[in-house]
Coordinates of N, CA and C and ligand atoms in Angstrom, one line a residue:
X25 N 0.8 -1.2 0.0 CA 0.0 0.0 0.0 C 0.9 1.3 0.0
X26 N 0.1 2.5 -0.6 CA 1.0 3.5 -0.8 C 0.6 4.2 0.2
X27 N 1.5 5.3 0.2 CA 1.1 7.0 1.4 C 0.2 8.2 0.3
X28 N -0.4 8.8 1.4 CA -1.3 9.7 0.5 C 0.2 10.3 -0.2
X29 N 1.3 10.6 0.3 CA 2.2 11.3 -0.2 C 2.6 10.7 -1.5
X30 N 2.8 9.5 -1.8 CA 3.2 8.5 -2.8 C 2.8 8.7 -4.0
X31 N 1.4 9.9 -3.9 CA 0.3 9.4 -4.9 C 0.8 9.8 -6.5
X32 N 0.7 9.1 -7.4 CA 1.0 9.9 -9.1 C -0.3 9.7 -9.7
X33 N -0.6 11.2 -10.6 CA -1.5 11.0 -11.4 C -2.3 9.7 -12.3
X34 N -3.3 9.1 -12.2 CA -3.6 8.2 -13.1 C -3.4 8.2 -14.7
X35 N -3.1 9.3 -15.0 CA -2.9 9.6 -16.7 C -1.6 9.6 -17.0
X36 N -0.5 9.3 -15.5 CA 0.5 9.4 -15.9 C 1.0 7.7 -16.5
X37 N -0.1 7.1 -16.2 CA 0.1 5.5 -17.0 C 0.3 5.5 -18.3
X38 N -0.5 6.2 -19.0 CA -0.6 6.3 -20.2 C 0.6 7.4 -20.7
X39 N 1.0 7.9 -20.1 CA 2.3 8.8 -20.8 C 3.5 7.5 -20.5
X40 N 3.6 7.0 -19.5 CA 4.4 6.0 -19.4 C 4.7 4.8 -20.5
X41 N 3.5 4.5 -20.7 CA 3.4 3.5 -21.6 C 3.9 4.1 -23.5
X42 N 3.4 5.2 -23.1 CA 3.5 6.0 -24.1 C 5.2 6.0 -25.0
X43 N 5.6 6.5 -23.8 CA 7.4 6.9 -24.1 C 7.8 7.1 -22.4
X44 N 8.5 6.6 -22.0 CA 9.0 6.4 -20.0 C 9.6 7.8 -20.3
X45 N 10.4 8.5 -21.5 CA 10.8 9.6 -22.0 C 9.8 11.2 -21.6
X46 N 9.0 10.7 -22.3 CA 7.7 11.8 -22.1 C 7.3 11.6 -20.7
X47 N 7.2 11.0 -20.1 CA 6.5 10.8 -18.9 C 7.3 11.1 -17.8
X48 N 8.5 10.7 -17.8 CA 9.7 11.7 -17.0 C 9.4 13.2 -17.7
X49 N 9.6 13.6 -18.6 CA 9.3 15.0 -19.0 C 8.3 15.6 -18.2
X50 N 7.3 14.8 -18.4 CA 5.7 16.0 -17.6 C 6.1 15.4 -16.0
X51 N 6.4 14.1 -15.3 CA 6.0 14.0 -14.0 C 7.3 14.5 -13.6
X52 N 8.6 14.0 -13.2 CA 9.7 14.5 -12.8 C 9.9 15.8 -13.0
X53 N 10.0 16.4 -14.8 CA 10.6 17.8 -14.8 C 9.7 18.9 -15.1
X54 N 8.4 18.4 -15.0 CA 7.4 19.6 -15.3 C 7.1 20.3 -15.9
X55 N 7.8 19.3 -17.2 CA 7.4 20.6 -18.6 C 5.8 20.1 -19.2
X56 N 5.0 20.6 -20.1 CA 4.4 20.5 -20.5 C 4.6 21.2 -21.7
X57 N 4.0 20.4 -23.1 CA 3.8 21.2 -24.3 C 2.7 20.9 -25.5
X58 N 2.3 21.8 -25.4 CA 0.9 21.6 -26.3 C 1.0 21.2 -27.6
X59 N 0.4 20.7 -28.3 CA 0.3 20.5 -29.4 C -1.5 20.0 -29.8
X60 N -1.5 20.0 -31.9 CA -2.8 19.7 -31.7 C -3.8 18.6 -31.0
X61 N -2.9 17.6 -31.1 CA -3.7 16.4 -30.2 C -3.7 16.4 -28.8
X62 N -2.8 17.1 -28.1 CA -2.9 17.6 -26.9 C -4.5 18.3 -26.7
X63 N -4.2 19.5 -27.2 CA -5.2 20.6 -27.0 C -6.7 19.9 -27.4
X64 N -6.7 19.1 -28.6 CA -8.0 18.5 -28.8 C -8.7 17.7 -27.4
X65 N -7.5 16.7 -27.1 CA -8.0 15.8 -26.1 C -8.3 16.6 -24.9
X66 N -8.2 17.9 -24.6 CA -8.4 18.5 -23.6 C -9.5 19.2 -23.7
X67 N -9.8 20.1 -24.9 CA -11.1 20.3 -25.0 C -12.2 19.3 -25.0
X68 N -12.0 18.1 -25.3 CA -13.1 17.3 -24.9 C -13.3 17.0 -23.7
X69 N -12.3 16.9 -23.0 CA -12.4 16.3 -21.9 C -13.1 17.6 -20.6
X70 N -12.9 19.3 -21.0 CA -13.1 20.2 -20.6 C -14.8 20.1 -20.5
X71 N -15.2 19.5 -21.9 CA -16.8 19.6 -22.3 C -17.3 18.2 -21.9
X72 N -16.6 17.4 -21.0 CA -17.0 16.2 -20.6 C -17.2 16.6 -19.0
X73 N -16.5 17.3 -18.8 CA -16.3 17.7 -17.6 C -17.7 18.6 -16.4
X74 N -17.8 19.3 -17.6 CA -18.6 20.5 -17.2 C -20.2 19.8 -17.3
X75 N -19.9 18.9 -17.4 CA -21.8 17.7 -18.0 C -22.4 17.9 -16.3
X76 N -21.7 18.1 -15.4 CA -22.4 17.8 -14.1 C -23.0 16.6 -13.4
X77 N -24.1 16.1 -13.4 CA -24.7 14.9 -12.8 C -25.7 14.7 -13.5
X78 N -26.5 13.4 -13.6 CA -27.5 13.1 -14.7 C -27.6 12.1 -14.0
X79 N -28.9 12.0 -14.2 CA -30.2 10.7 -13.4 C -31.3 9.9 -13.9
X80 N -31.5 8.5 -14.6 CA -32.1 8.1 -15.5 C -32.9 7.0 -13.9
X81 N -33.8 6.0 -14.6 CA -34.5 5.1 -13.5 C -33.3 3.9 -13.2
X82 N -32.2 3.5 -13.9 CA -31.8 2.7 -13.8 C -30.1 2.9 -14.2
X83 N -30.1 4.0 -14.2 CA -28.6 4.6 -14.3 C -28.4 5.4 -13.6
X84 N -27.0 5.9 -12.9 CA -27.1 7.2 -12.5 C -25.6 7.3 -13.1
X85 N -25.5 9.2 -13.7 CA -24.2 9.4 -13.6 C -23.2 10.6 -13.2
X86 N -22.0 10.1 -13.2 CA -21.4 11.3 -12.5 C -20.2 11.8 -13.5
X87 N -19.9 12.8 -13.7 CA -18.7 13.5 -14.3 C -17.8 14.1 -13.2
X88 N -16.6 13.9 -14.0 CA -15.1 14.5 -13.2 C -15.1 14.0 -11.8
X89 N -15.0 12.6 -11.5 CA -15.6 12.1 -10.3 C -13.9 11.8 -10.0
X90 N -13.8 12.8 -8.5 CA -12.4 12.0 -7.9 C -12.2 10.9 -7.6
X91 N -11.3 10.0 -7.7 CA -10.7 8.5 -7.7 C -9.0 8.5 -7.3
X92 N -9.1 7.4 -6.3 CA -7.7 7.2 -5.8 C -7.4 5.9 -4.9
X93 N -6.3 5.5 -5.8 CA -6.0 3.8 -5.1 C -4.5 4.3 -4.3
X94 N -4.9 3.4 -2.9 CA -3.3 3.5 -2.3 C -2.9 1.6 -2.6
X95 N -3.7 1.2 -2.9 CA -2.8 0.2 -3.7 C -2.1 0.0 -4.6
X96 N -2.6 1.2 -5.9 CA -1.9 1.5 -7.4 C -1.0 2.6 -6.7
X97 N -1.2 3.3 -5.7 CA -0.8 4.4 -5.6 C -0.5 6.0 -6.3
X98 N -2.3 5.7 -6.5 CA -2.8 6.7 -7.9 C -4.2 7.4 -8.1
X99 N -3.9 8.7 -8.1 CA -5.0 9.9 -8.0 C -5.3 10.2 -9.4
X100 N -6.5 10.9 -9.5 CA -6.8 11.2 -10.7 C -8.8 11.4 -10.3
X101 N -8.8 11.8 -11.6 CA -10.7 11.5 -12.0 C -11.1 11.2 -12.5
X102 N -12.6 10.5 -13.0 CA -13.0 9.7 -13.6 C -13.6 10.5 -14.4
X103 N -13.5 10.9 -16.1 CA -14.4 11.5 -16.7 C -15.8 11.3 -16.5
X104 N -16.2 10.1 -16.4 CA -17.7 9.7 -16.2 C -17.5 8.7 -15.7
X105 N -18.3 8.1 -14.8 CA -18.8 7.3 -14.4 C -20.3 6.8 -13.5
X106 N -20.5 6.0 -14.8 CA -22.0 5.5 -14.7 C -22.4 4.6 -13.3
X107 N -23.5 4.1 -13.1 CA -23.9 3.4 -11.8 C -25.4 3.2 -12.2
X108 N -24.9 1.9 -12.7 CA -26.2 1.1 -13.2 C -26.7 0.4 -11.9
X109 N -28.5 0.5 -12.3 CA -28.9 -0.3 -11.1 C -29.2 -2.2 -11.2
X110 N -28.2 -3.1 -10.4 CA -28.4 -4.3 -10.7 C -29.8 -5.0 -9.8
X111 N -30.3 -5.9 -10.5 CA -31.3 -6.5 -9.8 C -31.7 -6.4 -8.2
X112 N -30.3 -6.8 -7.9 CA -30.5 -6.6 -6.3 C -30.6 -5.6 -5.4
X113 N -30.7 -4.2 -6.3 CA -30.6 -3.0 -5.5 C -29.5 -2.4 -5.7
X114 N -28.3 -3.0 -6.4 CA -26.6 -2.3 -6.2 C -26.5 -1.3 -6.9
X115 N -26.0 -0.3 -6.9 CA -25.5 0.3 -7.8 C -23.9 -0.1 -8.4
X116 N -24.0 -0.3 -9.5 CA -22.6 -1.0 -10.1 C -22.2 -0.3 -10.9
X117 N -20.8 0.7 -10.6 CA -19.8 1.6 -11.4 C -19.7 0.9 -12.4
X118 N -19.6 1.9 -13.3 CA -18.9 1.5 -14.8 C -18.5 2.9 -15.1
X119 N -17.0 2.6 -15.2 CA -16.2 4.3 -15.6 C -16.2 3.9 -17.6
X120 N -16.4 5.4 -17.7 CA -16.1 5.5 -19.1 C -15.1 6.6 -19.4
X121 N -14.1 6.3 -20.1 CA -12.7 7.5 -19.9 C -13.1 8.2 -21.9
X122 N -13.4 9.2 -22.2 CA -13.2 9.7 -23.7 C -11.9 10.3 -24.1
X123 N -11.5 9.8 -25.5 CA -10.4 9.9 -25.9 C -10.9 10.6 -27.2
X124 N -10.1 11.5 -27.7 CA -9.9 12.3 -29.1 C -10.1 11.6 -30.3
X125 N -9.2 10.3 -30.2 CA -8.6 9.6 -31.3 C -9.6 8.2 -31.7
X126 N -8.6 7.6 -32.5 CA -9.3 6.3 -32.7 C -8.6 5.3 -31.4
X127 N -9.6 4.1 -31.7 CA -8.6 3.1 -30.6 C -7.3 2.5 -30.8
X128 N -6.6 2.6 -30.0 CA -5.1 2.5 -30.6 C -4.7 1.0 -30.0
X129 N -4.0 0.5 -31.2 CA -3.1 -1.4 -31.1 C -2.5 -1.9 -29.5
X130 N -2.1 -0.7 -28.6 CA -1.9 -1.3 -27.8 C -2.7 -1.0 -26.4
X131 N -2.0 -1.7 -25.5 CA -3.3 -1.2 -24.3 C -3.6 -0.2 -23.5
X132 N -2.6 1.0 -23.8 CA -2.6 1.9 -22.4 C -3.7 2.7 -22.1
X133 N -4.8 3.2 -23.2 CA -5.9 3.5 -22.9 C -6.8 2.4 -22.0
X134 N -6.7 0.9 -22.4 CA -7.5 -0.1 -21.2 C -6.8 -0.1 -20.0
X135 N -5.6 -0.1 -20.1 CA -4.8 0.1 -18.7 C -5.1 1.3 -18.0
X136 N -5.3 2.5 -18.2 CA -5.5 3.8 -17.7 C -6.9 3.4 -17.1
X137 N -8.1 2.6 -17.8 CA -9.4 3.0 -17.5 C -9.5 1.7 -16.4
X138 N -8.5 0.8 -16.5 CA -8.4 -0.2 -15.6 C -8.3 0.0 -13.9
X139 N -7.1 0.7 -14.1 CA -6.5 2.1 -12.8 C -8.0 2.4 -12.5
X140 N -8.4 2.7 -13.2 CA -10.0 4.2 -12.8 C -10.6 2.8 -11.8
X141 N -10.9 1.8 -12.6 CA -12.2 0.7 -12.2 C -11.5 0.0 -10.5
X142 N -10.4 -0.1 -10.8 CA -9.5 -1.0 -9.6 C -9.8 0.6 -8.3
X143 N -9.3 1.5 -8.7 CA -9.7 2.9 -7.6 C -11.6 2.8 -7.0
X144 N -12.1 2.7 -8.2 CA -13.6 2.6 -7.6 C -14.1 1.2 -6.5
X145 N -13.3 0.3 -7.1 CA -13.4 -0.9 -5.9 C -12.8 -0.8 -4.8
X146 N -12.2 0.0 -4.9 CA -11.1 0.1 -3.3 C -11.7 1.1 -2.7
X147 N -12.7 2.2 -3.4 CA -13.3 3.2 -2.7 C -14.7 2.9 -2.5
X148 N -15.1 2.2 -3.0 CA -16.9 1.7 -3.0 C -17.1 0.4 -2.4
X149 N -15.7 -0.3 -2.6 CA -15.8 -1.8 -1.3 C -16.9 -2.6 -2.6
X150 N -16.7 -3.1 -4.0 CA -17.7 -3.5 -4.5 C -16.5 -4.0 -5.9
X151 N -16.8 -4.9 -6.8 CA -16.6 -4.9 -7.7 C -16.8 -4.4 -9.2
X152 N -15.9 -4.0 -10.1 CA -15.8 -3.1 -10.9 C -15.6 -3.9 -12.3
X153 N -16.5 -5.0 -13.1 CA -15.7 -5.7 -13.9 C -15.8 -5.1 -15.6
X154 N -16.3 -4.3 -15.3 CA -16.6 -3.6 -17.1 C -16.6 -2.3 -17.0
X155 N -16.3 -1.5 -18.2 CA -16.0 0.0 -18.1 C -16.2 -0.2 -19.7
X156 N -16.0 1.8 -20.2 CA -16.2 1.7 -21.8 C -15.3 2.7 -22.1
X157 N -14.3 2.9 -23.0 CA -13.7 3.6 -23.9 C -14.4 4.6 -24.8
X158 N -14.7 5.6 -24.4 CA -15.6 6.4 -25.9 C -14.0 6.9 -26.9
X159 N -14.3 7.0 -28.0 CA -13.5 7.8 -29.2 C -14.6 8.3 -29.9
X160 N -13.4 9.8 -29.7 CA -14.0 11.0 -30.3 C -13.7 10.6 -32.1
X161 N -13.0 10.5 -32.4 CA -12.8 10.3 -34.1 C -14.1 9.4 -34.3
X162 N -14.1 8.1 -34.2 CA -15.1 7.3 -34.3 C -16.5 7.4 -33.7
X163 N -16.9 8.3 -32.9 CA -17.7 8.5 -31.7 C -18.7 7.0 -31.9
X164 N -17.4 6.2 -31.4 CA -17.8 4.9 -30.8 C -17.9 4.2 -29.4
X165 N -18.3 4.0 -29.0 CA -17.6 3.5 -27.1 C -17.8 1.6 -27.4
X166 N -16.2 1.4 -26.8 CA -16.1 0.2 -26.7 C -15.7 -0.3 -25.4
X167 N -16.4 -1.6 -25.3 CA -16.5 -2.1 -23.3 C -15.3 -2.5 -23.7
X168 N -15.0 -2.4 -21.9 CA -13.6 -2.6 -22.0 C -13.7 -4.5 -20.6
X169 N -13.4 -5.7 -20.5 CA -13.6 -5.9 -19.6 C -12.5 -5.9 -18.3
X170 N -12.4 -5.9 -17.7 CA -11.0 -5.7 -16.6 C -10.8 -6.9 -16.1
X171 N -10.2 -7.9 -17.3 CA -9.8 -9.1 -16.9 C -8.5 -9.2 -15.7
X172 N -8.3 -10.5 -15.7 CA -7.3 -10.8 -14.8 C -5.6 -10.0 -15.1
X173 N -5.4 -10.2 -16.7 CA -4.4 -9.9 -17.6 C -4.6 -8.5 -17.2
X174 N -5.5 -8.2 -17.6 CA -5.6 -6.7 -18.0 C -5.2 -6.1 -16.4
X175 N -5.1 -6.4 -15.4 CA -5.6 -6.1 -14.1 C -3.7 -6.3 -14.2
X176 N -3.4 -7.5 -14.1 CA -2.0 -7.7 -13.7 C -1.1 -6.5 -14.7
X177 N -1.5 -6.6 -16.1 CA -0.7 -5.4 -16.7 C -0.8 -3.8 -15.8
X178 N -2.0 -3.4 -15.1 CA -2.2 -2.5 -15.1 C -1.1 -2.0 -13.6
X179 N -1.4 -3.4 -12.9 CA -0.6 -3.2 -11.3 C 0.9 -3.3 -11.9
X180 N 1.7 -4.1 -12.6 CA 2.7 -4.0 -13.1 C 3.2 -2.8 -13.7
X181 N 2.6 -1.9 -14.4 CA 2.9 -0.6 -15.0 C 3.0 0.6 -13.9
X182 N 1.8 0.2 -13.0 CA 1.6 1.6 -11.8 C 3.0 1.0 -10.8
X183 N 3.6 0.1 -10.7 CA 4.6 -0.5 -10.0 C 6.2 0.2 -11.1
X184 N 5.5 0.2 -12.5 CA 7.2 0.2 -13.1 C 7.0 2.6 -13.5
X185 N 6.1 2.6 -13.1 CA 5.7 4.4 -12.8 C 6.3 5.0 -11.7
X186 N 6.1 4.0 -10.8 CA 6.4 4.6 -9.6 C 8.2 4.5 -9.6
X187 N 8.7 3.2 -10.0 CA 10.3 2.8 -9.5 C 10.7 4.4 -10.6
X188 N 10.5 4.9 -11.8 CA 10.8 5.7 -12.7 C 10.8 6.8 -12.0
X189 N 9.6 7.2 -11.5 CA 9.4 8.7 -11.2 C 10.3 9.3 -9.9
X190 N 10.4 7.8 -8.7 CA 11.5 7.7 -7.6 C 12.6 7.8 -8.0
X191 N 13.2 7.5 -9.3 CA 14.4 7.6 -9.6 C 15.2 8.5 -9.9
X192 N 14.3 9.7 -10.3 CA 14.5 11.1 -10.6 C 15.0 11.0 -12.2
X193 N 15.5 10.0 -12.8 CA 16.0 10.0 -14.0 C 15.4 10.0 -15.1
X194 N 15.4 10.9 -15.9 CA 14.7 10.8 -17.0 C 15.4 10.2 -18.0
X195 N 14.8 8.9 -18.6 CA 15.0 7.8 -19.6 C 16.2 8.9 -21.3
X196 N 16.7 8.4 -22.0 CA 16.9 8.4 -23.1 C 15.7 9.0 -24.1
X197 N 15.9 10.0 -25.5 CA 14.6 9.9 -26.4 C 14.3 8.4 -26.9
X198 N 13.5 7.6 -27.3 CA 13.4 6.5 -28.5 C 13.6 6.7 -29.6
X199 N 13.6 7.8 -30.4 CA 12.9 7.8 -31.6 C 12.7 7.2 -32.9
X200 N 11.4 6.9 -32.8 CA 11.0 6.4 -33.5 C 9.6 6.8 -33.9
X201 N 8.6 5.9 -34.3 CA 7.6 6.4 -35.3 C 6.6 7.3 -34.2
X202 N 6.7 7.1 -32.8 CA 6.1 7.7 -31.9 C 6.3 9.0 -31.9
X203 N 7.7 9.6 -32.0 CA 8.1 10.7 -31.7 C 6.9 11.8 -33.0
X204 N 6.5 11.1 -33.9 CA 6.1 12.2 -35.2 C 4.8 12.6 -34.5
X205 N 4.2 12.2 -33.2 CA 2.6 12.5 -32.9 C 3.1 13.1 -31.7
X206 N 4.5 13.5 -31.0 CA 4.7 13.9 -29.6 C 5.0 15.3 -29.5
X207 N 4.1 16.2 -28.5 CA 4.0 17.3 -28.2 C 6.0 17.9 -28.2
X208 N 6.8 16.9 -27.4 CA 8.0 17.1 -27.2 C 8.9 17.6 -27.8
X209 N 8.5 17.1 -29.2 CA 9.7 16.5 -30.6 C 10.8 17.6 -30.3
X210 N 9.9 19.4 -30.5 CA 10.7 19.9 -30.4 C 11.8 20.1 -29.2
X211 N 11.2 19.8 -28.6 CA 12.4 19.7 -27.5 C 13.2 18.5 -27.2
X212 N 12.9 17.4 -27.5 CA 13.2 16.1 -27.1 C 14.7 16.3 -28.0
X213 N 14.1 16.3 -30.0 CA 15.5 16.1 -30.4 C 15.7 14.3 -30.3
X214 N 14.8 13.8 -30.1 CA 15.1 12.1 -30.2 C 16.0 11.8 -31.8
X215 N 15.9 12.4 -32.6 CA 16.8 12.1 -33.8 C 18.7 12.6 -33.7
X216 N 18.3 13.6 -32.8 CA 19.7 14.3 -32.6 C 20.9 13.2 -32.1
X217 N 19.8 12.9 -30.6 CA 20.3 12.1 -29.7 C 20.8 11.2 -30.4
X218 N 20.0 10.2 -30.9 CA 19.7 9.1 -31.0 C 20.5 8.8 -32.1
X219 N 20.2 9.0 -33.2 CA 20.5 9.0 -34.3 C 21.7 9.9 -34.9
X220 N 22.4 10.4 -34.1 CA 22.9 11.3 -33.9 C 23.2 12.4 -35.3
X221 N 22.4 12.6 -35.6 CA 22.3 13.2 -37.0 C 22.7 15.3 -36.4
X222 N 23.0 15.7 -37.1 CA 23.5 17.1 -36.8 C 22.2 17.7 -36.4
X223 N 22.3 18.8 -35.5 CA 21.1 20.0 -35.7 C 21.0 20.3 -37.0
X224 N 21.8 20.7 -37.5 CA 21.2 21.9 -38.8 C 21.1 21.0 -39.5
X225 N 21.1 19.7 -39.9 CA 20.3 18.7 -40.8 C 18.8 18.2 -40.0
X226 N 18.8 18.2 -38.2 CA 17.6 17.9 -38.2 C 16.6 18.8 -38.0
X227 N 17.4 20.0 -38.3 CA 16.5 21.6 -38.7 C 15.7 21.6 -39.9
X228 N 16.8 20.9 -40.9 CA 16.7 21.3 -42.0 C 15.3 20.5 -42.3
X229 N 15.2 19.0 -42.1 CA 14.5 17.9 -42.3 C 12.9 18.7 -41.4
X230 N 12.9 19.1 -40.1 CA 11.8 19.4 -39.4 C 11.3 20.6 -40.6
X231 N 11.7 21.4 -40.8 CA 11.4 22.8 -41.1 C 10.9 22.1 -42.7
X232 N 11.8 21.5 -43.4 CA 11.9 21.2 -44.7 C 12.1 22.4 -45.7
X233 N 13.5 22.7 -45.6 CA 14.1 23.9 -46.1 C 14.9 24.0 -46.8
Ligands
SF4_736 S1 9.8 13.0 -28.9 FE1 10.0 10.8 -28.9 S2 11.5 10.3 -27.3 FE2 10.9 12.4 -27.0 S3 9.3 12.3 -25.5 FE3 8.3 12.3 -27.4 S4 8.0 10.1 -28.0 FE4 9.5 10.2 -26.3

């Protein structure tokens, strides 16, 4: 179990998984940098936010709902989260997290919404076995279930977040095909590094001059 002090953002899984590069950038050194997929994902999430509370006979739901595991050792909020009513009287969470994009090949969006569902069990004392993914490009929502896999990837990630962020060190760029969608690029320089190609050739190539 963690200390309230311990706590890291829940979205920082998903930067993690993302690039451990980027994710030292925003958690350790506190940069932030905008770009268009940034800014998009935020305006949605601004207009997901501001929804307030909604009440059907057999649903209830809640927006920007605080969430926190001292087992993940991870704070954050739930864009929405629904509370269906089951036969017996329960109300039974189902978080739904909205994303900008389409759904992407690997898991850190289920992992991220995993975190949310494992937080609601630890806070509501109840089980949490399904949640949904909305994308904004597709404005599709896909169930997500919170299998066993999915559960063990998710505690293994919030475990390999934490040893990173304690370490104070920020990883190496990768670069590679990730870097062309990352807010960083200009600062990262993952081609410089990496590839060790000159500035004024990877001026020249960025700018195309
Ligand atoms: S530019 Fe590439 S290496 Fe740098 S933070 Fe972004 S994804 Fe990671």
């Amino acid at each position: 179990m963690y200390l309230e002090d311990d706590l890291i953002m829940i979205s920082a899984l998903q930067h993690y998984l993302f690039c451990p590069r980027q994710c030292a950038l925003i958690h350790i050194e506190q940069q932030w940098v905008e770009n268009i997929y940034t800014a998009e994902g935020r305006v949605l999430h601004e207009r997901v936010h501001i929804a307030g509370k909604e009440s059907r006979r057999k649903i209830k739901i809640e927006f920007d709902l605080p969430l926190r595991s001292l087992e993940l050792g991870l704070i954050g909020r739930g864009d929405v989260v629904e509370f269906h009513l089951l036969e017996d009287g329960h109300w039974q969470p189902f978080p739904v997290e909205y994303k900008r994009g389409r759904p992407k090949k690997d898991n850190c969006d289920k992992v991220q919404l995993c975190a949310q569902a494992i937080a609601l069990e630890e806070m509501r004392d109840t089980e949490v076995p399904l949640g949904a993914l909305y994308y904004g490009k597709k404005k599709r929502r896909l169930e997500v279930a919170f299998s066993k896999e999915l559960r063990k990837e998710t505690k293994d990630t919030a475990q390999e977040l934490h040893n990173l962020l304690r370490s104070g060190k920020t990883p190496p760029p990768v670069a590679d095909e990730r870097c062309e969608n990352c807010s960083f690029i200009a600062d990262c320089l993952p081609d410089v590094v990496c590839k060790k190609v000159g500035v004024a050739k990877y001026l020249h190539d960025m700018l195309r001059i």
